[in-house]
Coordinates of C-alpha atoms in Angstrom, one line a residue:
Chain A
X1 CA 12.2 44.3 -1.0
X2 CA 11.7 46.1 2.1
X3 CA 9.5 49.0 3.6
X4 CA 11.0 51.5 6.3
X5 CA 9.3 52.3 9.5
X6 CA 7.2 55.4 7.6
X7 CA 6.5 53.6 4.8
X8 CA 4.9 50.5 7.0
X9 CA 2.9 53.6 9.3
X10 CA 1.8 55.0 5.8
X11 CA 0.3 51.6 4.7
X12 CA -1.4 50.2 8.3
X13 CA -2.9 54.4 7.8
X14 CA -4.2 54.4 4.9
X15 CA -5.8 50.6 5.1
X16 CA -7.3 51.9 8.1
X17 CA -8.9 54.6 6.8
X18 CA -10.6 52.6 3.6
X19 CA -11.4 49.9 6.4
X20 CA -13.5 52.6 8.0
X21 CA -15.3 53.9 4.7
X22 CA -16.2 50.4 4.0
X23 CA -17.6 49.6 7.3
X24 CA -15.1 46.8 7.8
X25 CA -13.1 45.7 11.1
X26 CA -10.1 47.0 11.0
X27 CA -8.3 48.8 14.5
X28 CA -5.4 51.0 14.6
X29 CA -3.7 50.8 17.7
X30 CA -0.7 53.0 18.5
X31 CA 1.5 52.6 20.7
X32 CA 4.4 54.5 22.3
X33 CA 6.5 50.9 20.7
X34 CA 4.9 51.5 17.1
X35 CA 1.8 51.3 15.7
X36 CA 0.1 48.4 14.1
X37 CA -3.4 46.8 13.0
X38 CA -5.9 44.6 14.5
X39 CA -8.8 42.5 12.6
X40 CA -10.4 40.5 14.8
X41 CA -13.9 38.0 14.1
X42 CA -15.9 35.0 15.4
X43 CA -16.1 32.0 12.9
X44 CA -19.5 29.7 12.8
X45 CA -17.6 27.2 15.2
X46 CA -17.7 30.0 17.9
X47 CA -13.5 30.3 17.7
X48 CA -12.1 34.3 17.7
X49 CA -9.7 34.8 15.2
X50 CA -7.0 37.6 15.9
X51 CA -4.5 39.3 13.5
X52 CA -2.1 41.5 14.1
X53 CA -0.1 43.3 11.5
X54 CA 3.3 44.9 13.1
X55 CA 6.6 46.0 11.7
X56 CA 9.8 44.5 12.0
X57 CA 12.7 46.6 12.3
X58 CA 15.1 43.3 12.1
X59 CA 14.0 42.6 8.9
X60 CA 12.5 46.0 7.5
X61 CA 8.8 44.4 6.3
X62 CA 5.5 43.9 7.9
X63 CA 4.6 40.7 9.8
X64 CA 1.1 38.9 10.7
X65 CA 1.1 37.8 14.1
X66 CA -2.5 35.8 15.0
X67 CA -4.0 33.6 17.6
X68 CA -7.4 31.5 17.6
X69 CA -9.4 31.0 21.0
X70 CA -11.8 29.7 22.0
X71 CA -15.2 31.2 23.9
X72 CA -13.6 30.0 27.1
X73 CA -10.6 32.4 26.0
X74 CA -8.1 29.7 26.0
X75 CA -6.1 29.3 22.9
X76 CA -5.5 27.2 19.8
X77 CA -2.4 24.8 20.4
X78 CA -0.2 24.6 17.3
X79 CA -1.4 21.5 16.1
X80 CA -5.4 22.8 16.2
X81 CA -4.3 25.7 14.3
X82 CA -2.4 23.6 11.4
X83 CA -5.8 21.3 11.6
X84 CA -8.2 24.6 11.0
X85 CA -5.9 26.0 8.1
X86 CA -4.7 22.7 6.7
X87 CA -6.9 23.6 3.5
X88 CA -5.5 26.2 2.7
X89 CA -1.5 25.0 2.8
X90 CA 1.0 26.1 0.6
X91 CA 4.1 24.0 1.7
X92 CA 6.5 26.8 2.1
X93 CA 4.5 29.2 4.2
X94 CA 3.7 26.0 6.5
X95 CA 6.9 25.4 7.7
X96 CA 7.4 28.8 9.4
X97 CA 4.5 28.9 11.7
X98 CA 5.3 29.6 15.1
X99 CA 4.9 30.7 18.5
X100 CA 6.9 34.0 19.4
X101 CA 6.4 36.9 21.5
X102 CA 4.6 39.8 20.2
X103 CA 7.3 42.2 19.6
X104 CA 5.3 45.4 21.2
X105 CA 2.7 43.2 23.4
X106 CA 5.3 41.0 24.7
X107 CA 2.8 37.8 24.8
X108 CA 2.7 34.5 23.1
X109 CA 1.7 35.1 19.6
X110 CA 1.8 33.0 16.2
X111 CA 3.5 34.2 13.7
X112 CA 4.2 33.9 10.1
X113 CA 8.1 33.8 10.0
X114 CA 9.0 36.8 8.1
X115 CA 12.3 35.7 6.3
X116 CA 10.8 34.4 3.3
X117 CA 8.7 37.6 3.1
X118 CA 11.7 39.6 1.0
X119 CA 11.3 36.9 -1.7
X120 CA 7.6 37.3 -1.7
X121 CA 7.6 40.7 -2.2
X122 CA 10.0 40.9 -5.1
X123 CA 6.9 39.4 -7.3
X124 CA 6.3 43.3 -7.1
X125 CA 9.4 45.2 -6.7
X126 CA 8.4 47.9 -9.0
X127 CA 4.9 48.5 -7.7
X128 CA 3.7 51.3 -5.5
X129 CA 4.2 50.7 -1.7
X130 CA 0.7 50.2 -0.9
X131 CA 0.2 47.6 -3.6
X132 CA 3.2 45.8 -2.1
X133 CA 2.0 45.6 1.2
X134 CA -1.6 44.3 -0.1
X135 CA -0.2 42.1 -2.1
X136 CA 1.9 41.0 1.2
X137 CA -1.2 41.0 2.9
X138 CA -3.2 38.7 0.6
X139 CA -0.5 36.3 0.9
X140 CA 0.0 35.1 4.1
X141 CA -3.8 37.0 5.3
X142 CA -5.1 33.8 2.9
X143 CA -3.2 30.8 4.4
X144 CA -3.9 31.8 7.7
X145 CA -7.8 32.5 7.0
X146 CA -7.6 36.8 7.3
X147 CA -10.7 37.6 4.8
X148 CA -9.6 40.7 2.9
X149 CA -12.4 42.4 0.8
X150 CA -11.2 43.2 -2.3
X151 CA -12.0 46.7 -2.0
X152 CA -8.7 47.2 -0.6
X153 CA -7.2 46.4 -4.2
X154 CA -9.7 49.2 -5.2
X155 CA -8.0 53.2 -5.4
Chain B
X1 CA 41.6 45.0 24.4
X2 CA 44.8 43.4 25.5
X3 CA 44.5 39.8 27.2
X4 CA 46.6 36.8 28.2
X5 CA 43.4 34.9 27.2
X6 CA 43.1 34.1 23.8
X7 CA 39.7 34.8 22.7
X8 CA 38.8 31.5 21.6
X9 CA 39.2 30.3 25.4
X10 CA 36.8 33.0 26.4
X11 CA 33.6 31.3 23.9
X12 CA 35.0 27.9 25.0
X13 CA 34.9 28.7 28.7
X14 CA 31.2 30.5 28.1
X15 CA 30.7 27.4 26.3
X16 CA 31.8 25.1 29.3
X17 CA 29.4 27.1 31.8
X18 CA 26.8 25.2 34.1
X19 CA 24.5 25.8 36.7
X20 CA 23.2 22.9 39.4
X21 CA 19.1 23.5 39.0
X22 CA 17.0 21.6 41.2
X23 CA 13.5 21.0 40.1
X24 CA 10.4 20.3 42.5
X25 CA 6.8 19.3 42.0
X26 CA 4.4 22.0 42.7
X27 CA 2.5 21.3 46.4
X28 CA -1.0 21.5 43.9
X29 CA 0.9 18.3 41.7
X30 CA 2.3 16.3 44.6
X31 CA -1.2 16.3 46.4
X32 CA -2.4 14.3 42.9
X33 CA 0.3 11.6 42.9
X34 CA -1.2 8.3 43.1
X35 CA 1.2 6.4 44.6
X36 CA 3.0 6.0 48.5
X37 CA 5.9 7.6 47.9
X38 CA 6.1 11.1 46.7
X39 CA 9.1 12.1 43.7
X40 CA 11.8 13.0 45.2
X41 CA 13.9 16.5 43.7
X42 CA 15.2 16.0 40.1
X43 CA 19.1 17.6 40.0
X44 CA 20.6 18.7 36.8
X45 CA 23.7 20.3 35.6
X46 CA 22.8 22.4 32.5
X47 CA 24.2 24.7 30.4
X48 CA 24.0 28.0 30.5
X49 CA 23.4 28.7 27.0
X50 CA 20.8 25.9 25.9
X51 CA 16.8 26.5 27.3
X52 CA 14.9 24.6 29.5
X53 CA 12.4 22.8 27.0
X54 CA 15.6 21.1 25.7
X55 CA 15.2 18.8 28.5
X56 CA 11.5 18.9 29.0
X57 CA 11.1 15.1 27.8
X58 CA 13.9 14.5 30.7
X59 CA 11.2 16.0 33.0
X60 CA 8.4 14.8 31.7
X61 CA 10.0 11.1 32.1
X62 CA 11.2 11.3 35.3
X63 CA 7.7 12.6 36.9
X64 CA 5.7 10.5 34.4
X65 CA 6.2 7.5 36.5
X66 CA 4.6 8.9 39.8
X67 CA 1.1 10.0 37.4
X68 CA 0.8 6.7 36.0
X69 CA -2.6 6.3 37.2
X70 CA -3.5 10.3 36.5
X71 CA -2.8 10.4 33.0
X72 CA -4.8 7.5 32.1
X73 CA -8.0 9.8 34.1
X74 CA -9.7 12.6 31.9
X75 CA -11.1 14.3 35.0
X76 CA -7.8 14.4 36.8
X77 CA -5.8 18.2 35.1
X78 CA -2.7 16.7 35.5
X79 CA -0.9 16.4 31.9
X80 CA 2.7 16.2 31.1
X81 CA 1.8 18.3 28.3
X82 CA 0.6 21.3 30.4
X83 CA 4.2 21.4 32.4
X84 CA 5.5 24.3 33.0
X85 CA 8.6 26.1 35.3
X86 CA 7.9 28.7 37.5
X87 CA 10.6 30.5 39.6
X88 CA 9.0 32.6 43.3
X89 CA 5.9 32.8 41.5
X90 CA 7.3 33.8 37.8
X91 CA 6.5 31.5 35.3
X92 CA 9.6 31.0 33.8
X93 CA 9.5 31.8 30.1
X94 CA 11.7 29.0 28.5
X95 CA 12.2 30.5 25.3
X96 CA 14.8 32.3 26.7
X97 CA 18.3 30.8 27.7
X98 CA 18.7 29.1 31.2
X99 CA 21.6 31.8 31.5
X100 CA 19.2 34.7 31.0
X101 CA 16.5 33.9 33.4
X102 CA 18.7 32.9 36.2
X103 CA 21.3 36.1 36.2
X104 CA 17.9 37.8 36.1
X105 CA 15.9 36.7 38.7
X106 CA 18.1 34.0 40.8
X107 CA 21.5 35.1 40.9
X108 CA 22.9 36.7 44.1
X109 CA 23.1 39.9 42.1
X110 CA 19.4 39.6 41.7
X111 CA 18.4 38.0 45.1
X112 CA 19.4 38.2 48.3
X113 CA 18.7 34.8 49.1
X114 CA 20.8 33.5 46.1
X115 CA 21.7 29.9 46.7
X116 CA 23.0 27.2 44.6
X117 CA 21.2 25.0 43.0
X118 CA 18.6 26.8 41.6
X119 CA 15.3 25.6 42.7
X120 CA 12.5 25.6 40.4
X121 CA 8.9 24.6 40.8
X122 CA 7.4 22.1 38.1
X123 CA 3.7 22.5 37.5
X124 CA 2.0 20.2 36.0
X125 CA -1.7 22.0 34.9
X126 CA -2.7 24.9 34.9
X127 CA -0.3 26.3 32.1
X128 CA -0.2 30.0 31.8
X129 CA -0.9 30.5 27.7
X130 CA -1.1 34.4 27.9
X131 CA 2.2 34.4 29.1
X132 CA 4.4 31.3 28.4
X133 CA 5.3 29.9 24.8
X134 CA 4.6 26.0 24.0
X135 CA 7.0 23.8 23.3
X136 CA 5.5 20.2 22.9
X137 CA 8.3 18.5 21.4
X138 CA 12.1 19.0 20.6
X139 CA 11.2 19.8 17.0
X140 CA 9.6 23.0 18.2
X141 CA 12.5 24.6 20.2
X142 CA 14.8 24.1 17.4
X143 CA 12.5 26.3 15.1
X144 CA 12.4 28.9 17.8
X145 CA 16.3 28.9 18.1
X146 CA 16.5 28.6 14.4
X147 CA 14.0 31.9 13.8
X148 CA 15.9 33.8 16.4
X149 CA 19.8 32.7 14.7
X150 CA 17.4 34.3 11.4
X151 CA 17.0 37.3 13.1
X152 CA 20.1 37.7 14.3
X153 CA 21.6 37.8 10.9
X154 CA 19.2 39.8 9.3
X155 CA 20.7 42.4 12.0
X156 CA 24.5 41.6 11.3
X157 CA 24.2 40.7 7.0
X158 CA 20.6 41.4 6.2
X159 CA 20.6 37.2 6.4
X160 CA 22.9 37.0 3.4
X161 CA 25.2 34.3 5.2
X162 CA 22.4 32.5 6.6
X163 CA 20.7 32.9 3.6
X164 CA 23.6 31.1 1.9
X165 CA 24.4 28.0 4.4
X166 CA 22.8 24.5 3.4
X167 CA 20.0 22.9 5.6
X168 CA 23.1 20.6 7.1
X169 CA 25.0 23.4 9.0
X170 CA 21.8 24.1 10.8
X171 CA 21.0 21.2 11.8
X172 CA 25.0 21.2 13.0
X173 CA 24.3 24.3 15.1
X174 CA 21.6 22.5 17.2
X175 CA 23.1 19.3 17.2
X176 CA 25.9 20.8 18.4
X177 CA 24.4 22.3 20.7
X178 CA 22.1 19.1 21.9
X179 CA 25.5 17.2 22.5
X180 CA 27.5 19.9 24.1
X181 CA 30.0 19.8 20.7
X182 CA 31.9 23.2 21.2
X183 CA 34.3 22.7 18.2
X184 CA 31.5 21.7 15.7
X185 CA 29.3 24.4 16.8
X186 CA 31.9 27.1 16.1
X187 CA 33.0 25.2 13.0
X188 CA 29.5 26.8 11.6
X189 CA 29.0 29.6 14.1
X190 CA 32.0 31.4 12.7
X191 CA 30.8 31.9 9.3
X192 CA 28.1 33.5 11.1
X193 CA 30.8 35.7 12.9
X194 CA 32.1 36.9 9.4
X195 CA 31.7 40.3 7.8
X196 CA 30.1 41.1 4.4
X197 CA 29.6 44.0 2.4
X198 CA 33.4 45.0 2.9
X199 CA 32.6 45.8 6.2
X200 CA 35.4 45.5 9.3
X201 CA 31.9 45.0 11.8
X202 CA 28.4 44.0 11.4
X203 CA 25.6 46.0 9.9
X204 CA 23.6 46.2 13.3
X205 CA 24.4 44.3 16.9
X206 CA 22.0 42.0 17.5
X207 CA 21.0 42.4 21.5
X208 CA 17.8 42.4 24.0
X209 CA 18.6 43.8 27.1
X210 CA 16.3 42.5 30.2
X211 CA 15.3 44.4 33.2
X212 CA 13.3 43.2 36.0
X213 CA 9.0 43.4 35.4
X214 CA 9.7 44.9 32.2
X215 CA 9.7 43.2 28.1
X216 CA 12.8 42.7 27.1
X217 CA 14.4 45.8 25.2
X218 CA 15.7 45.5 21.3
X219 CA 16.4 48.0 18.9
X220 CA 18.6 48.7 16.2
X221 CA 21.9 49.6 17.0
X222 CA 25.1 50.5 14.7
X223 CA 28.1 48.5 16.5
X224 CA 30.3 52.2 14.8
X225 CA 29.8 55.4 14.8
X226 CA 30.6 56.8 11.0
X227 CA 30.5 60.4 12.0
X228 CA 33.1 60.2 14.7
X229 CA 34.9 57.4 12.6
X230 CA 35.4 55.1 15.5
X231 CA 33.8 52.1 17.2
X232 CA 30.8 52.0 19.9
X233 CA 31.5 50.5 23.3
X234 CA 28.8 48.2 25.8
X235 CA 28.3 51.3 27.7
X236 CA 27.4 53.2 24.8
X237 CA 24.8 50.5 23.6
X238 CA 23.5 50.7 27.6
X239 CA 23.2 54.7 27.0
X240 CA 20.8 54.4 23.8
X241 CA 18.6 51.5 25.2
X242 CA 17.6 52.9 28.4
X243 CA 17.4 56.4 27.1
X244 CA 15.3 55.0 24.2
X245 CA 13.1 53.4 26.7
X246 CA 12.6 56.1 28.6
X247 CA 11.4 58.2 26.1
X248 CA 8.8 55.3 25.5
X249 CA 7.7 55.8 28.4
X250 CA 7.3 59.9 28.9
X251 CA 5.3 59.0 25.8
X252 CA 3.0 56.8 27.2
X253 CA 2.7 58.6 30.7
X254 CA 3.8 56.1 32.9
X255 CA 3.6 56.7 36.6
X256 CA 7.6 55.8 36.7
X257 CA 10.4 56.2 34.4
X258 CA 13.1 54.2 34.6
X259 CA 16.3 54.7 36.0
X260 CA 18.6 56.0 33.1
X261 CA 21.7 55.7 35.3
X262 CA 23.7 53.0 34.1
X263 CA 25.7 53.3 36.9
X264 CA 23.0 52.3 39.2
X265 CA 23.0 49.1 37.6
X266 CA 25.3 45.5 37.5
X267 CA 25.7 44.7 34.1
X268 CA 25.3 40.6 34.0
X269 CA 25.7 38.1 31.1
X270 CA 26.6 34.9 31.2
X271 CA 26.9 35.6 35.2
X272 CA 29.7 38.1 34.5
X273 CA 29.7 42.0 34.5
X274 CA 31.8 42.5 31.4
X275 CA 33.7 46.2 31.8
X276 CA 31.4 49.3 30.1
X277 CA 34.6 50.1 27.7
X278 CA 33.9 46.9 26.0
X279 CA 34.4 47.4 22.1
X280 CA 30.2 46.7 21.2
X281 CA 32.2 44.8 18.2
X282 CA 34.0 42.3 19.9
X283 CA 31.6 41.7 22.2
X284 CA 29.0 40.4 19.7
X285 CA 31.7 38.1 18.6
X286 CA 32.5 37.0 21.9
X287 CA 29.9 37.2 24.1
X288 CA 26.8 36.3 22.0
X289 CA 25.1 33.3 22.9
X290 CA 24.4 30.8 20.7
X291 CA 21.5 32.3 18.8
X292 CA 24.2 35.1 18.0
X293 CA 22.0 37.4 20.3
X294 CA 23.6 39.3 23.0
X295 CA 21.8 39.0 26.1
X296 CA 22.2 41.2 29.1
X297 CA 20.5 41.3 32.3
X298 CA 20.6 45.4 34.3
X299 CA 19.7 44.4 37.5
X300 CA 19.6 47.7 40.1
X301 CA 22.1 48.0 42.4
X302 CA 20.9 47.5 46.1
X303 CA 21.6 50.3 48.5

């Protein structure tokens, strides 16, 4: 199941806007290279977490792009970052962390590999877009420590 | 496209393409070296089409011997796992192919003061994480290769082919392409070549196009032109991309547009200019590298 470019802009819009109503953290940013959403917090141990949630054109769906740093601003290794979220691992999901390049900021980010994210997303083929893409989010938002309020789920 | 080359010889003699790189410790490192003598250049001949961390352990073996006494110090910032490449003040970024970076910043297309071999700083601290990708072991450039081969065929076959290969032909691809094995590479790589769908091309060409100070430039892009019921050609490709990014940036007022004239421009890959009529088709057959991705250096023309 996949989302065009309009669909993805509709989603990141509309989860924007009920982010604002509830007071919560997410940012829009747009870009002249697409638009996409930023969540950002501090955990008790002092780290910044960072998501990002851009579109793919190559594979038509949304994709979570994060980094942890520290209050120095340098950042998580891959190996610290499999330590803080070991927890919370679901075998397949773990094997397709890595580090890429932000497709629109063109810096290292990680990223949850989007080609198992069709096969995810046929658990709700026939819903709505928006539900797709939260249920998408509260997939690979969870293993990677994203706190969603449940709100969202809320019309 | 009429040849007396078959077009098997041309991906074998891609294939068979090397560069001499010569690598030297960083005047910050050498000052740290412990011992009497100071490391003398490291010289390798590598291929074109593989990336540098494939031979990081190489590097981090040969210096490894001079920081005895430094790695074993916690105070000392000297760590084989913060090396890193850096080319005239670049840091290299090594998750793309050795080809790529040198056509764009080293080749005598690029540089005036092009000279083989390629010299390259090795810095052992200091490692630029805002801008460079980490590879700490083997295991981790393969999964980058891997994800980008993924993308590639998400472009071509929406990832139906490599959707359908076992776990064993990828592991053939970057084997093959650890050992240098050209005919067991292609033994899988041409499965990956094949159409679907009933389709005499692939869905969309998978390509990044690099020009100098700027992020590389991907989009999608139809390898035929269904209105007009014929094929797209390399300069057509180079027409959409640079117009594309332009717009981009009227959009985003920047101070200075780039230069839409593909004729100001050398069109380099693999350290060739392949002509503009070039069938887009054939070319991602051809001319991809290994991770099935076109890559093609504009570097402006010098007047």
């Amino acid at each position: 199941m996949t989302l065009t470019l309009e669909e993805f802009n509709q989603c990141i819009s509309d989860l924007y806007e009920q982010s604002q109503q509830i007071h919560d953290r997410w940012q829009l940013q747009k870009t002249s290279k697409g638009s996409y959403l930023v969540y950002s917090f501090v955990d008790q141990d002092h780290l910044k977490h960072e998501f990002h949630i851009v579109y793919s054109e190559s594979y038509a769906v949304p994709v979570l792009y994060f980094n942890v740093s520290r209050l120095d601003g340098s950042l998580l290794s891959l190996d610290d970052v499999w330590q803080l979220f070991t927890h919370r691992k679901t075998s397949k999901m773990y094997e397709t962390i890595t580090q890429q390049e932000h497709s629109i900021l063109h810096r290292p980010f990680f990223v949850l590999h989007p080609c198992h994210t069709e096969n995810v997303l046929k658990q709700v083929a026939n819903q709505p877009i928006k539900k797709k893409f939260l249920f998408w989010l509260s997939i690979y938002g969870q293993s990677v420590g994203l706190p969603l309020s449940v709100h969202y789920a809320i019309d | 496209m009429s040849s007396s080359i078959d077009d098997k010889d041309i991906t074998r003699e891609l294939w068979q393409s090397r560069l001499p790189i010569c690598f030297v410790l960083s005047d910050e490192d050498i000052s740290k070296v412990n011992r009497s003598e100071l490391p003398e250049p490291l010289y390798l001949m590598l291929a074109r089409h593989i990336y540098f961390p494939c031979i990081i352990d190489k590097i981090h073996r040969y210096y490894s011997i001079y920081f005895k006494e430094n790695l074993n110090d916690p105070t000392n910032n000297v760590n084989l796992t913060n090396l890193w490449l850096e080319y005239e003040s670049i840091p290299l970024k090594w998750h793309y192919p050795i080809g790529v970076l040198y056509d764009l910043y080293a080749s005598s297309m690029a540089s005036s003061s092009a000279r083989l071999p390629w010299q390259i700083t090795v810095h052992l601290s200091k490692f630029p994480e805002g801008e460079l990708i980490r590879f700490p072991d083997k295991d981790a450039i393969k999964a980058h290769y891997m994800s980008t081969l993924k993308e590639a065929d998400a472009l071509k076959h929406k990832g139906q082919i490599i959707g359908d290969m076992q776990e064993r032909d990828h592991k053939q691809l970057w084997n093959s392409l650890l050992q240098d094995k050209y005919e067991s590479f292609w033994n899988i790589n041409n499965k990956l070549m094949a159409f679907t769908d009933n389709l005499q091309y692939f869905r969309y060409i998978p390509f990044r196009i690099y020009i100098l100070d700027k992020p590389f430039i991907q989009k999608l892009f139809s390898p035929y032109d269904a209105d007009e019921g014929k094929g797209l050609t390399l300069n057509d490709l180079l027409h959409f991309a640079l117009n594309h990014e332009a717009q981009c940036e009227l959009m985003a007022n920047e101070k200075r547009i780039l230069n839409t004239n593909i004729d100001d421009y050398q069109i380099v890959t693999h350290g060739v200019q392949p002509p503009l009529h070039t069938p887009l088709q054939w070319l991602s057959e051809h001319f991809s590298y290994p991770d099935n991705f076109l890559h093609i250096c504009l570097i402006e023309k010098r007047t």
